[in-house]
Short mmCIF file of C-alpha atoms in Angstrom, two decimals:
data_model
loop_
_atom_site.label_atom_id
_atom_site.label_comp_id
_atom_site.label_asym_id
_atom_site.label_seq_id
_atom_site.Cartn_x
_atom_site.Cartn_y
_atom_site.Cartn_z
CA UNK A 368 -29.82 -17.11 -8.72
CA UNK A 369 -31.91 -18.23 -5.77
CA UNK A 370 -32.42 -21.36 -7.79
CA UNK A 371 -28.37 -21.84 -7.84
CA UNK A 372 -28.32 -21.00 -4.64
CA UNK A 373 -30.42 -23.66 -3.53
CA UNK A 374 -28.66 -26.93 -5.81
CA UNK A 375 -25.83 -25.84 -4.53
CA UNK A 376 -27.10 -25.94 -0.70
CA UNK A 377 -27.86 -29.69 -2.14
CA UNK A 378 -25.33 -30.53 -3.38
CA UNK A 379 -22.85 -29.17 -0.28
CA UNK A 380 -24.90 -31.10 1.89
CA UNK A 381 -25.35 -34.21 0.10
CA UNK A 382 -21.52 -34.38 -0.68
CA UNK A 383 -20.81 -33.58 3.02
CA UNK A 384 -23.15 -37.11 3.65
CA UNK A 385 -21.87 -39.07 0.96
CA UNK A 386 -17.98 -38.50 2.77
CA UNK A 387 -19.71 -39.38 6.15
CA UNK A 388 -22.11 -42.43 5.02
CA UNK A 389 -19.13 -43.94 2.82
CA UNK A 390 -16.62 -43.57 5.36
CA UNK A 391 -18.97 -45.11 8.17
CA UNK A 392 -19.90 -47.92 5.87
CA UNK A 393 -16.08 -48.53 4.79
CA UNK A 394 -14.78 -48.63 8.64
CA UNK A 395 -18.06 -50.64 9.62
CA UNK A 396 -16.85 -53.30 7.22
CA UNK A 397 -13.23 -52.82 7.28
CA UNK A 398 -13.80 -54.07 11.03
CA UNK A 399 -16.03 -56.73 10.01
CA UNK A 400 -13.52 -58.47 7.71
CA UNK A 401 -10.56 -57.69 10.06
CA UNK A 402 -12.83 -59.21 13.23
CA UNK A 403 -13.82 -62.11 11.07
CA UNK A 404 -10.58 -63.14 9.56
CA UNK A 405 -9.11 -62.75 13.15
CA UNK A 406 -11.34 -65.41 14.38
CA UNK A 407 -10.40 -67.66 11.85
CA UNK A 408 -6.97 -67.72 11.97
CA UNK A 409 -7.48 -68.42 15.68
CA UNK A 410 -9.63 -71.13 15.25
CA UNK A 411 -7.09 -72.24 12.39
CA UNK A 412 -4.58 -72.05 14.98
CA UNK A 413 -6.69 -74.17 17.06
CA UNK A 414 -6.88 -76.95 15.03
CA UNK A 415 -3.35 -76.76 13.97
CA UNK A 416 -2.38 -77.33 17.66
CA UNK A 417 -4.52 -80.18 18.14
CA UNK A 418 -3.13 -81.84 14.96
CA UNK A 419 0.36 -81.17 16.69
CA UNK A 420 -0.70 -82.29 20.24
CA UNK A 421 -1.32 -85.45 18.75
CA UNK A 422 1.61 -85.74 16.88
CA UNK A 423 4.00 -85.17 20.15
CA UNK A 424 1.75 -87.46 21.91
CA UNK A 425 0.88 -90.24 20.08
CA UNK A 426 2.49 -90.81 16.89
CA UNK A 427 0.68 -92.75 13.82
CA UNK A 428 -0.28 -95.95 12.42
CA UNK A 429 -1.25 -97.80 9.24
CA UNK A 430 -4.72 -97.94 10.91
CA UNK A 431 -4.87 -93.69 10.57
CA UNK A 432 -4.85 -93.68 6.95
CA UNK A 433 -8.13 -93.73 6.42
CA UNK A 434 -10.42 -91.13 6.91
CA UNK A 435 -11.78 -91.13 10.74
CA UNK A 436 -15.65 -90.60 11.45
CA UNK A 437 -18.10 -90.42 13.79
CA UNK A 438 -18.59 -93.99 15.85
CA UNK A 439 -21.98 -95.70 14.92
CA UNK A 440 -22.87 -96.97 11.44
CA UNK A 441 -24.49 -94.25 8.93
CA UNK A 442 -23.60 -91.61 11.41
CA UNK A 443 -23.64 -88.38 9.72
CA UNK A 444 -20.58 -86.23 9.68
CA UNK A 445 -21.17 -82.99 11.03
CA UNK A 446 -18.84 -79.87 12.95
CA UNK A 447 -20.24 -80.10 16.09
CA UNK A 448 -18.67 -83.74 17.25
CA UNK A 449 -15.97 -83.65 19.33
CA UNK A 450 -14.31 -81.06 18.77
CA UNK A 451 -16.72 -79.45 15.97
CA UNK A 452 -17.25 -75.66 17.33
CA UNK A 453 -14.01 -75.08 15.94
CA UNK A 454 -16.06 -75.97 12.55
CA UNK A 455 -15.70 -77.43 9.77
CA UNK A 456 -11.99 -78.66 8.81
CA UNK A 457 -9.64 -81.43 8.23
CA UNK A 458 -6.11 -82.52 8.92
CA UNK A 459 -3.39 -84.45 6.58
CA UNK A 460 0.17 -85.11 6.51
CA UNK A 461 2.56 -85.99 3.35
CA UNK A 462 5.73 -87.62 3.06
CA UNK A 463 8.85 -85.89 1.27
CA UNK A 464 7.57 -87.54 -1.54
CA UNK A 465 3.84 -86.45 -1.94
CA UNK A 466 2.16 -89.17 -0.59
CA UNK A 467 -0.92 -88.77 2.09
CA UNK A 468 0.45 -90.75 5.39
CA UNK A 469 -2.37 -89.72 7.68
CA UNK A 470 -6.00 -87.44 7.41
CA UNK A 471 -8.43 -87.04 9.41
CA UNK A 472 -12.07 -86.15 7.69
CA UNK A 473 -14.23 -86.60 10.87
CA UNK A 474 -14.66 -82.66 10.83
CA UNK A 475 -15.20 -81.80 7.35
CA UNK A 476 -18.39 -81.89 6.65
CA UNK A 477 -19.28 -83.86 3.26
CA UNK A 478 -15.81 -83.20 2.26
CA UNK A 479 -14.32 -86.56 -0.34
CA UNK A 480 -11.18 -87.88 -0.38
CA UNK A 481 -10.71 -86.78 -3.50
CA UNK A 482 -11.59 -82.99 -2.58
CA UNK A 483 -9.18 -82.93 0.29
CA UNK A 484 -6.34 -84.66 -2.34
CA UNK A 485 -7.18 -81.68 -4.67
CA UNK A 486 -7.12 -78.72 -1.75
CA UNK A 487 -4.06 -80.45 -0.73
CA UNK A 488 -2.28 -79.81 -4.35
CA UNK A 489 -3.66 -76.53 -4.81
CA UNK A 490 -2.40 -75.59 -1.26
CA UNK A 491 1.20 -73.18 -1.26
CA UNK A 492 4.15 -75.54 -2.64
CA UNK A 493 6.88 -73.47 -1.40
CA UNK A 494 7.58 -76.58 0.70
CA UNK A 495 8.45 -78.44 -3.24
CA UNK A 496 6.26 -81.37 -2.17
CA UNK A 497 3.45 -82.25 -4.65
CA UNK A 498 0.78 -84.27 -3.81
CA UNK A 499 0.21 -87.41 -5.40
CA UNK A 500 -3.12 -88.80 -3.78
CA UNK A 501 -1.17 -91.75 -2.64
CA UNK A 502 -0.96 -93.40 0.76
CA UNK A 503 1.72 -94.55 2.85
CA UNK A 504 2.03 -96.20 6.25
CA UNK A 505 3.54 -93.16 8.34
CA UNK A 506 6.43 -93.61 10.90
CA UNK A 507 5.59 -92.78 14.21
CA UNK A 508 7.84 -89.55 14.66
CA UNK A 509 10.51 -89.39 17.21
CA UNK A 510 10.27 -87.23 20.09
CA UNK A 511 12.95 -85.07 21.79
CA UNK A 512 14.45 -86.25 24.30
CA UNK A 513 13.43 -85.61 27.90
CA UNK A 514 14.71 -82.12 29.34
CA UNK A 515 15.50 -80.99 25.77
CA UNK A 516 14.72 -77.31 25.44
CA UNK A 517 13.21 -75.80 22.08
CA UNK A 518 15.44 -73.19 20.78
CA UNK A 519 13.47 -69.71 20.78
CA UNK A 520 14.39 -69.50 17.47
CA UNK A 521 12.45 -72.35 16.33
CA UNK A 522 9.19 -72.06 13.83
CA UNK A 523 6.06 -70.33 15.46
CA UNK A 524 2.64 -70.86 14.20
CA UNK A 525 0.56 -67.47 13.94
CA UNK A 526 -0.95 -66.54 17.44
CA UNK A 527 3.05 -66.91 18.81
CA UNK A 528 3.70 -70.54 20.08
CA UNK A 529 6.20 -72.52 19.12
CA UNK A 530 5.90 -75.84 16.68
CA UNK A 531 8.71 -77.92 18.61
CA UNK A 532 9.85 -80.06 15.80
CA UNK A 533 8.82 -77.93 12.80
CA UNK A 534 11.23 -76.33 10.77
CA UNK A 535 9.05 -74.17 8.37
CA UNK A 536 5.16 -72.61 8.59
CA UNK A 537 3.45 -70.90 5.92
CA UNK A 538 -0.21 -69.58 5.58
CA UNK A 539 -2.79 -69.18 2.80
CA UNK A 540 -5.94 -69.93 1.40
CA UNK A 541 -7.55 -72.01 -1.12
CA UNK A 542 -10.98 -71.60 -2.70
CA UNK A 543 -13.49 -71.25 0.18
CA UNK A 544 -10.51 -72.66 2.81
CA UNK A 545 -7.72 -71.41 5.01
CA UNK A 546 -5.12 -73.51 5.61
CA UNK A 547 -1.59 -73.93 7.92
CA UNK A 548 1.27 -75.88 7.06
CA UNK A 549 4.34 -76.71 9.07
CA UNK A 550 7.42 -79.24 7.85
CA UNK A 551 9.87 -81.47 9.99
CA UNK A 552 13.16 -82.15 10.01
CA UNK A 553 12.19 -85.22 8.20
CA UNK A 554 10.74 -83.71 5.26
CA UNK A 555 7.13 -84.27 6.04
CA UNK A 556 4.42 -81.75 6.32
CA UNK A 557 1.07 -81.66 8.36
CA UNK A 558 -1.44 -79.60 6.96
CA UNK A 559 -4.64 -78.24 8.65
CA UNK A 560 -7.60 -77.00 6.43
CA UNK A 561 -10.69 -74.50 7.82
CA UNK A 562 -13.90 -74.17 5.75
CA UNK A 563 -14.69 -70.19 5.84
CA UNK A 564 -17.24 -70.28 3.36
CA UNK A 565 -19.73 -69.34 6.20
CA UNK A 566 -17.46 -66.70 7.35
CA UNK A 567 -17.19 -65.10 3.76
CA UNK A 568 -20.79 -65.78 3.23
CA UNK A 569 -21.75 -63.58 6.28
CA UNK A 570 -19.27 -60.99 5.57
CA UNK A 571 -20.65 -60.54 1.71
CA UNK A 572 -24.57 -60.09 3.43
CA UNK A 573 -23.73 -57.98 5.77
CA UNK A 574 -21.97 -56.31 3.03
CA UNK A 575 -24.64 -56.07 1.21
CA UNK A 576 -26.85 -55.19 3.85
CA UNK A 577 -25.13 -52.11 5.19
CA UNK A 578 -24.63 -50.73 1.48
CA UNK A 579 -28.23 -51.36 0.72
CA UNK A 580 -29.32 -49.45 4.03
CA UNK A 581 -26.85 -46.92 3.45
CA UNK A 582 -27.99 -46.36 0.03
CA UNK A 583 -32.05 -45.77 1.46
CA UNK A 584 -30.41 -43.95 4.44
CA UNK A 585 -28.81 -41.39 0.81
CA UNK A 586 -32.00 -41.09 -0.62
CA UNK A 587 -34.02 -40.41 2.59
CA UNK A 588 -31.69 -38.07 3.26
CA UNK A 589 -31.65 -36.49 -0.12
CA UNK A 590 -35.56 -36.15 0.22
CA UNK A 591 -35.26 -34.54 3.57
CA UNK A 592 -32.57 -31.66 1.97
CA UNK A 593 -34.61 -30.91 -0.52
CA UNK A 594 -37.62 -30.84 1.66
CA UNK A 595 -35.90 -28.31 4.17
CA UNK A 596 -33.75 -26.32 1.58
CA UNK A 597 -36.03 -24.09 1.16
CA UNK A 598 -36.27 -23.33 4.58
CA UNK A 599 -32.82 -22.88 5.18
CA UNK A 600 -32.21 -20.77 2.26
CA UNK A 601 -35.11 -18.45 2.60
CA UNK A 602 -33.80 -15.93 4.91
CA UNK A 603 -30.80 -15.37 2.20
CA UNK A 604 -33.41 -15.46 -0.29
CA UNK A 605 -35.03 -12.71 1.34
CA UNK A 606 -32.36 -10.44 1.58
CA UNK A 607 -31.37 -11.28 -2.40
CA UNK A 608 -35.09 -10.34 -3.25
CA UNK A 609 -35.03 -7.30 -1.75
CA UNK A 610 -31.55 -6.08 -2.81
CA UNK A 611 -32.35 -6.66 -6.88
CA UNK A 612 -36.03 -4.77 -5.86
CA UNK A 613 -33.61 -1.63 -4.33
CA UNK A 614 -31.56 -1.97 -7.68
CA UNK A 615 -33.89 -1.72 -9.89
CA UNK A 616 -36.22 0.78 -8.02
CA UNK A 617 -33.11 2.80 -7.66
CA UNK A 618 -31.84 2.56 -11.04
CA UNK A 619 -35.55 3.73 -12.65
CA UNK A 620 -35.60 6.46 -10.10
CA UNK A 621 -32.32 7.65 -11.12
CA UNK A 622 -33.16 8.07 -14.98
CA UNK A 623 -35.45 10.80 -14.83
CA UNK A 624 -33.01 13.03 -12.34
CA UNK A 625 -30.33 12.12 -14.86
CA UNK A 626 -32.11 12.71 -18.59
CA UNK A 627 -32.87 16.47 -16.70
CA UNK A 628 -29.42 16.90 -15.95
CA UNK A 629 -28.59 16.06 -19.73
CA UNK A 630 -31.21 18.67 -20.81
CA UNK A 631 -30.15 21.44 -18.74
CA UNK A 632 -26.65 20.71 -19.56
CA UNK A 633 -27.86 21.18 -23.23
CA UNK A 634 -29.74 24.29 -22.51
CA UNK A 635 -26.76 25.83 -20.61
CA UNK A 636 -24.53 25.48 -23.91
CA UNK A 637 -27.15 27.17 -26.01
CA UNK A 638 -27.04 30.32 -23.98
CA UNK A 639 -23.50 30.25 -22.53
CA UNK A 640 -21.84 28.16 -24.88
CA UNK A 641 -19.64 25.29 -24.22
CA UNK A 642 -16.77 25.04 -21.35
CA UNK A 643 -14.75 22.64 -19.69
CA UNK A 644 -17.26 22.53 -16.55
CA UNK A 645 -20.27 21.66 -18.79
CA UNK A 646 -18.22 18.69 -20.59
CA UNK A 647 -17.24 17.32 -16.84
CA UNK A 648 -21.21 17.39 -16.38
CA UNK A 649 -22.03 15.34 -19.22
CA UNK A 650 -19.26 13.03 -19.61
CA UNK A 651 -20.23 11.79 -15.69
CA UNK A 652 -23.84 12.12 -16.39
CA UNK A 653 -22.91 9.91 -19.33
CA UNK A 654 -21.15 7.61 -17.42
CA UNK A 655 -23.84 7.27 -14.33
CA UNK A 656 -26.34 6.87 -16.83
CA UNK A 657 -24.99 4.10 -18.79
CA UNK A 658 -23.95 2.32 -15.25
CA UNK A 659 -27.72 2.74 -14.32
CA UNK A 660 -28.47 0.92 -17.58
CA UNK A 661 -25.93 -1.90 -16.93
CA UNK A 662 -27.24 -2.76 -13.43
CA UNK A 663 -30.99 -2.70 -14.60
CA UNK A 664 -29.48 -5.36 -17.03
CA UNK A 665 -27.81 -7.22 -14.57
CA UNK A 666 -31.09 -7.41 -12.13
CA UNK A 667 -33.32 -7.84 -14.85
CA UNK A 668 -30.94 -11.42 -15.40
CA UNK A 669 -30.79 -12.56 -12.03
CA UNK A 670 -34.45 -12.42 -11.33
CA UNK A 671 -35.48 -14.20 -14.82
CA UNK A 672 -32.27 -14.93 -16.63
CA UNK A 673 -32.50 -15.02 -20.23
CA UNK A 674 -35.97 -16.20 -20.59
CA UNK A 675 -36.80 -11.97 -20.43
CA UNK A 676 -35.55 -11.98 -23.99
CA UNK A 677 -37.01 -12.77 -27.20
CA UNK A 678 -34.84 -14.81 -29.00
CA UNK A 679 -34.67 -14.99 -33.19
CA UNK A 680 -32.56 -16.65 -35.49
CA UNK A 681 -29.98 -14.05 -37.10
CA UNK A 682 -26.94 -13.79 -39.31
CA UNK A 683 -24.53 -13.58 -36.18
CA UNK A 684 -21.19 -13.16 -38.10
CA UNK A 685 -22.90 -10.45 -39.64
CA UNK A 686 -23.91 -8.60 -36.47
CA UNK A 687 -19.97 -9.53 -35.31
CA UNK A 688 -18.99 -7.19 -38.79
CA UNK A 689 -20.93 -4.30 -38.08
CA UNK A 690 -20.19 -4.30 -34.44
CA UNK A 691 -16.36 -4.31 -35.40
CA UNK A 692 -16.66 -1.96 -37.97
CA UNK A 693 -18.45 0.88 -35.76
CA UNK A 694 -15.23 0.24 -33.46
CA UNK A 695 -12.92 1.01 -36.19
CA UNK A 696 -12.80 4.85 -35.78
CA UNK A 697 -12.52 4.57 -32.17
CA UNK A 698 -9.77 2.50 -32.63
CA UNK A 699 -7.89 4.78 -35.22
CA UNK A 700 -7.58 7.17 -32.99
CA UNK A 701 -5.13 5.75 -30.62
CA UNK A 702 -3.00 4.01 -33.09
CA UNK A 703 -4.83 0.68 -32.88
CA UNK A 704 -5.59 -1.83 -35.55
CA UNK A 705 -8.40 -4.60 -35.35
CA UNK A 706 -7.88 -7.75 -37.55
CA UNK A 707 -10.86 -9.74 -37.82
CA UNK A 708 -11.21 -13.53 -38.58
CA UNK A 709 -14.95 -14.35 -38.88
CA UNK A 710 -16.81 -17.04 -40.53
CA UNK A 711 -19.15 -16.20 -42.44
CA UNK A 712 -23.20 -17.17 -42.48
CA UNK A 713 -22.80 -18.42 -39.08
CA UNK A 714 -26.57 -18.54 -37.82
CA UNK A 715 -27.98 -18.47 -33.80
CA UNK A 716 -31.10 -18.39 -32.39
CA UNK A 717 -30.49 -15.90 -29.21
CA UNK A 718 -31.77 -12.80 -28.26
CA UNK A 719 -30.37 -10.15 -30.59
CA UNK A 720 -30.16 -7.80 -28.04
CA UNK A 721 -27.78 -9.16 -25.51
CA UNK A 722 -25.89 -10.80 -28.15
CA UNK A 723 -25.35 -6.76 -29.65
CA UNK A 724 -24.30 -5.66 -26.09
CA UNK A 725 -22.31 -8.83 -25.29
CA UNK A 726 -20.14 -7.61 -28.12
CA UNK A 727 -20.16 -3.82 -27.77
CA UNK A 728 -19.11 -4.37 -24.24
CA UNK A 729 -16.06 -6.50 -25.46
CA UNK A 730 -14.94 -3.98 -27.82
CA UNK A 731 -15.10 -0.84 -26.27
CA UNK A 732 -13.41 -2.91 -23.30
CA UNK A 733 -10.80 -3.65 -26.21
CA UNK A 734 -10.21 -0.55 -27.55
CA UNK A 735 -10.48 1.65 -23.96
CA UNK A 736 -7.85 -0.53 -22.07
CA UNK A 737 -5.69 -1.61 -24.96
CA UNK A 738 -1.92 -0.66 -25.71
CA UNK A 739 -1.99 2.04 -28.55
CA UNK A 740 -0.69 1.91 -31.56
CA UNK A 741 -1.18 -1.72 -30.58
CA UNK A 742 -3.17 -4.31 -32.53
CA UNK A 743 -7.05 -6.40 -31.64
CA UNK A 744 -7.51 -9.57 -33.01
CA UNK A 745 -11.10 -10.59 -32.92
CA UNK A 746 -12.45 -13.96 -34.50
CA UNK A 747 -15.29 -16.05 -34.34
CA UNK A 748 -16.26 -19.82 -35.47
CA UNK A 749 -18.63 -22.17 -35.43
CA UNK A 750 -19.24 -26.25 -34.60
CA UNK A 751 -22.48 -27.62 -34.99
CA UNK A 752 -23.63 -26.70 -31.20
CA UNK A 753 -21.36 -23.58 -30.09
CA UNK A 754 -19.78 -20.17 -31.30
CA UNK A 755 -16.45 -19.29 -29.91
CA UNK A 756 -15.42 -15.80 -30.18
CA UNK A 757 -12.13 -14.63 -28.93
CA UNK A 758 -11.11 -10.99 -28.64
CA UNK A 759 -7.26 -10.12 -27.83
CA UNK A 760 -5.38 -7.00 -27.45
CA UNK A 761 -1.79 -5.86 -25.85
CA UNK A 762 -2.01 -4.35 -22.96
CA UNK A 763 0.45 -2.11 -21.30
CA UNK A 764 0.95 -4.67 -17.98
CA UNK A 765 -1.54 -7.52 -17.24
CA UNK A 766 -2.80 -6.85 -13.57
CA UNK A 767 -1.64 -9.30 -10.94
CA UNK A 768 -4.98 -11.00 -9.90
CA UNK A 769 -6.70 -14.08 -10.89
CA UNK A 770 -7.54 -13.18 -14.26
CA UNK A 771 -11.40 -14.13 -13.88
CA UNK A 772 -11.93 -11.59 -11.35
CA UNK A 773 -12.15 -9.33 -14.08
CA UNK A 774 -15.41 -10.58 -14.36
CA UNK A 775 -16.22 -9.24 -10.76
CA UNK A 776 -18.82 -6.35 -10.85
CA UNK A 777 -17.33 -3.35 -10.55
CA UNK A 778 -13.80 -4.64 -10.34
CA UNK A 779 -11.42 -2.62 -12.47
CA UNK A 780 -7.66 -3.27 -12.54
CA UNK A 781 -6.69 0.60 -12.68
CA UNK A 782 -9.52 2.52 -11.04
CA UNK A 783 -7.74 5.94 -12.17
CA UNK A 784 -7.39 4.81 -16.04
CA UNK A 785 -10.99 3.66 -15.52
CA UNK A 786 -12.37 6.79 -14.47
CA UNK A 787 -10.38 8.83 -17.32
CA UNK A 788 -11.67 6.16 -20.07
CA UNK A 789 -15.60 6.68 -18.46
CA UNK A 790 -15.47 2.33 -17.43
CA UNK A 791 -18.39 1.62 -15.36
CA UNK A 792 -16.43 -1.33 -14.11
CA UNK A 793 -19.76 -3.46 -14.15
CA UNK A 794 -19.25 -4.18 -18.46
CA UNK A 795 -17.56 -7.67 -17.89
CA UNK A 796 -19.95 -8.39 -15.40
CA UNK A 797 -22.71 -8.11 -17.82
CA UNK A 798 -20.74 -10.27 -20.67
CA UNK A 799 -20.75 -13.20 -18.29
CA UNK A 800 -24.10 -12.93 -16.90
CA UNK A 801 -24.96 -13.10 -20.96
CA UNK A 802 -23.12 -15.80 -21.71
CA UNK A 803 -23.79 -18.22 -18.54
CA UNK A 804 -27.76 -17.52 -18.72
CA UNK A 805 -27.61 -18.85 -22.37
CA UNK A 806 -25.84 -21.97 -20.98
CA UNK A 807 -22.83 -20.64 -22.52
CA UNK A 808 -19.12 -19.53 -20.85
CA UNK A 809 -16.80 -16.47 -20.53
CA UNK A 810 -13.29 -16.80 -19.51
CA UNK A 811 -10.17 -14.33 -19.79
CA UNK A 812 -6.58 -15.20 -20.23
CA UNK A 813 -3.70 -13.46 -19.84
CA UNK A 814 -0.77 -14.58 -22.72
CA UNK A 815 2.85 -13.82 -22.84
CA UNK A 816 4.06 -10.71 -23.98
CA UNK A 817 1.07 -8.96 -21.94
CA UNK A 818 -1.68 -10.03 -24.41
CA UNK A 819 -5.01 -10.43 -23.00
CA UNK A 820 -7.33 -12.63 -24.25
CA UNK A 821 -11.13 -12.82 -23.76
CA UNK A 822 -13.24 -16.59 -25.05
CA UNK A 823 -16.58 -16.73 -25.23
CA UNK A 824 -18.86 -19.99 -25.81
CA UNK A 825 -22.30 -19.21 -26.60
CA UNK A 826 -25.03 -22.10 -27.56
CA UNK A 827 -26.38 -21.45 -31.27
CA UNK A 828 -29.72 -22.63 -30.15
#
């Protein structure tokens, strides 16, 4: 039990850091990727509104068709020219028809012609413009007249200002690019490309990063718990110890008071003769005694489990037989019929004892708490790794709890029927503590018509 006790202080506490570390690591990069892609749809914006500057400004010619570099012969392209701590992109406009009137590669790294023609047809075509590749000399666009005022209606870009002869903007990405697109009147578009490869790049390490740390920050953690779980549980521990120690000192105590008892009881009804008082005497001497018994049991589990019994291999349907069959009388005599479905030859390796009690508990709980003149069904069968047995009987109302708190120790639905039947309220108790130290289960459920039913899952080796 201590032993449950402490995985489950382990487990509590690593579950309660696994919420805490994911949830840190989750908002750590949920504000990463929201920070970053912030930044680059401003810097997007950015060199959207220089591309449109120079369109209100200057117009085009022919001589802008090609792609525009750095002055100086062999000078390498690079982001950090005029204008490059914006990064690295590139500007293009298209005709109605498809075809590339102006671009500007001077920012975009060792981006081809070719590469921008193929970003450029990949890019959103909710404009219906595909790009052919082809060039054409642009006309130089006409401006509004002066004192002409942009309607506030008219087409903003994303950080809120307004494109002042666009009629449409969309948004999007391509491969390792973000791009901005706005339309005229006249049918042509101007397109402005961002790289944010290094963006994504240094979002996926520190990604990586912070799940890596977290995941040595687990396990140091982890290491720590089980270090200090001990510690933590051994005041509980303690207390546990000593309460199984008073139980079974107790409970060894008590059978010597108890088998005197017995004996003078028997001595009494040599001399006197039997009476009502003397029954009384023995029935709850009875009664104490076989409680005593059960809670020795009980301790006797929790401090070593099932590893204080020998186990054999047996004929279990065969022990499952006899057990029924010494019921039978019992039974009889309030009205009550047990049909059995067993298969046969079914063979365990478990410890013969607590497999015999495990069943005699069952049945007398059967028989004691069952309707008369009402029926048991008890069955058992096999798979290769498990037996299942199942015991059911009518009762005469199912309590209203949570049926597994039968299982409670000394729990009893009707503590005044209890008494009268001589229940200990501790025998259900003892089935479970049987079947879960074998790695096994017990679970009770209640049916219509007020039928109770009782499964229990025991390993066959």
């Amino acid at each position: 039990m201590i032993t449950e006790l402490r995985h489950r202080f382990i487990k509590t506490t690593m579950l309660v850091v696994t919420i805490l570390l994911v949830a840190f690591l989750a908002v750590l990069n949920c504000v990463n990727f929201a920070l970053s892609g912030r930044d680059s749809r401003i810097t997007l914006n950015r060199v959207m509104e220089r591309e449109m500057n120079q369109v209100r400004s200057e117009g085009r010619t022919a001589g802008a068709l090609a792609p525009q570099v750095p002055e100086g012969e062999g000078a390498p392209r690079t982001p950090y020219e005029e204008g490059g701590s914006l990064g690295i992109y590139f500007t293009a406009r298209v005709n109605e028809n498809g075809a590339i009137i102006h671009s500007d590669l001077s920012h975009a790294g060792d981006l081809t012609w070719d590469d921008m023609v193929e970003l450029l047809q990949k890019a959103d075509d909710s404009f219906g413009i595909e790009v052919s590749g082809e060039t054409e000399q642009e006309e130089p666009p006409a401006k509004p007249e002066e004192g002409t005022r942009v309607p506030e209606e008219g087409i903003k870009d994303p950080d809120g200002s307004l494109l002042w002869d666009a009629k449409r903007s969309e948004a999007g990405r391509t491969g390792s690019y973000m791009y901005q697109a706005a339309q005229y009147e006249d049918g042509s578009v101007t397109y402005a490309f961002l790289d944010i490869s290094r963006e994504t790049s240094a979002m996926v390490r520190i990604l990586v990063v912070t799940i890596a740390v977290g995941a040595g920050t687990w396990f140091l953690v982890l290491l720590l718990v089980v270090y200090l779980s001990r510690r933590a549980i051994a005041p509980i521990a303690e207390n546990i110890k000593r309460q199984r120690q008073f139980i079974t000192d107790a409970g060894h105590e008590l059978k010597t008071p108890l088998a005197v008892i017995l004996s003078n009881v028997d001595v009494q009804e040599l001399h006197g003769g039997k009476s009502k008082w003397l029954d009384n005497i023995r029935s709850q001497t009875l009664r104490l005694s076989d409680l005593t018994k059960q809670m020795l049991v009980l301790s006797k589990m929790d401090e070593s489990g099932s590893s204080s019994f020998a186990s054999t291999t047996f004929d279990a349907s065969a022990v499952m037989e006899d057990t029924v069959r010494i019921f039978r009388e019992s039974a009889s005599l309030r009205g009550m019929q047990i049909n059995t479905e067993i298969d046969p030859g079914i063979q365990i390796t478990f410890s013969r004892e607590q497999y015999q009690q495990m069943l005699e508990l069952l049945m007398d709980n059967a028989v004691k708490y069952g309707k008369e003149d009402g029926e048991i069904s008890v069955s058992m069968h096999a798979n290769r790794k498990t037996v299942r047995m199942t015991f059911r009987n009518k009762c005469e109302e199912l309590p209203d709890i949570e049926p597994n708190r039968l299982f409670d120790r000394f729990y009893r639905a009707d503590t005044s029927r209890s008494r009268q039947t001589g229940g200990s309220g501790i025998g259900l108790a003892v089935v479970r503590a049987i079947a879960e130290n074998s790695g096994g289960k017990a679970n009770v459920y209640f049916r219509p018509d007020n039928v109770i039913e009782f499964v229990i899952e025991i390993p066959r080796n």
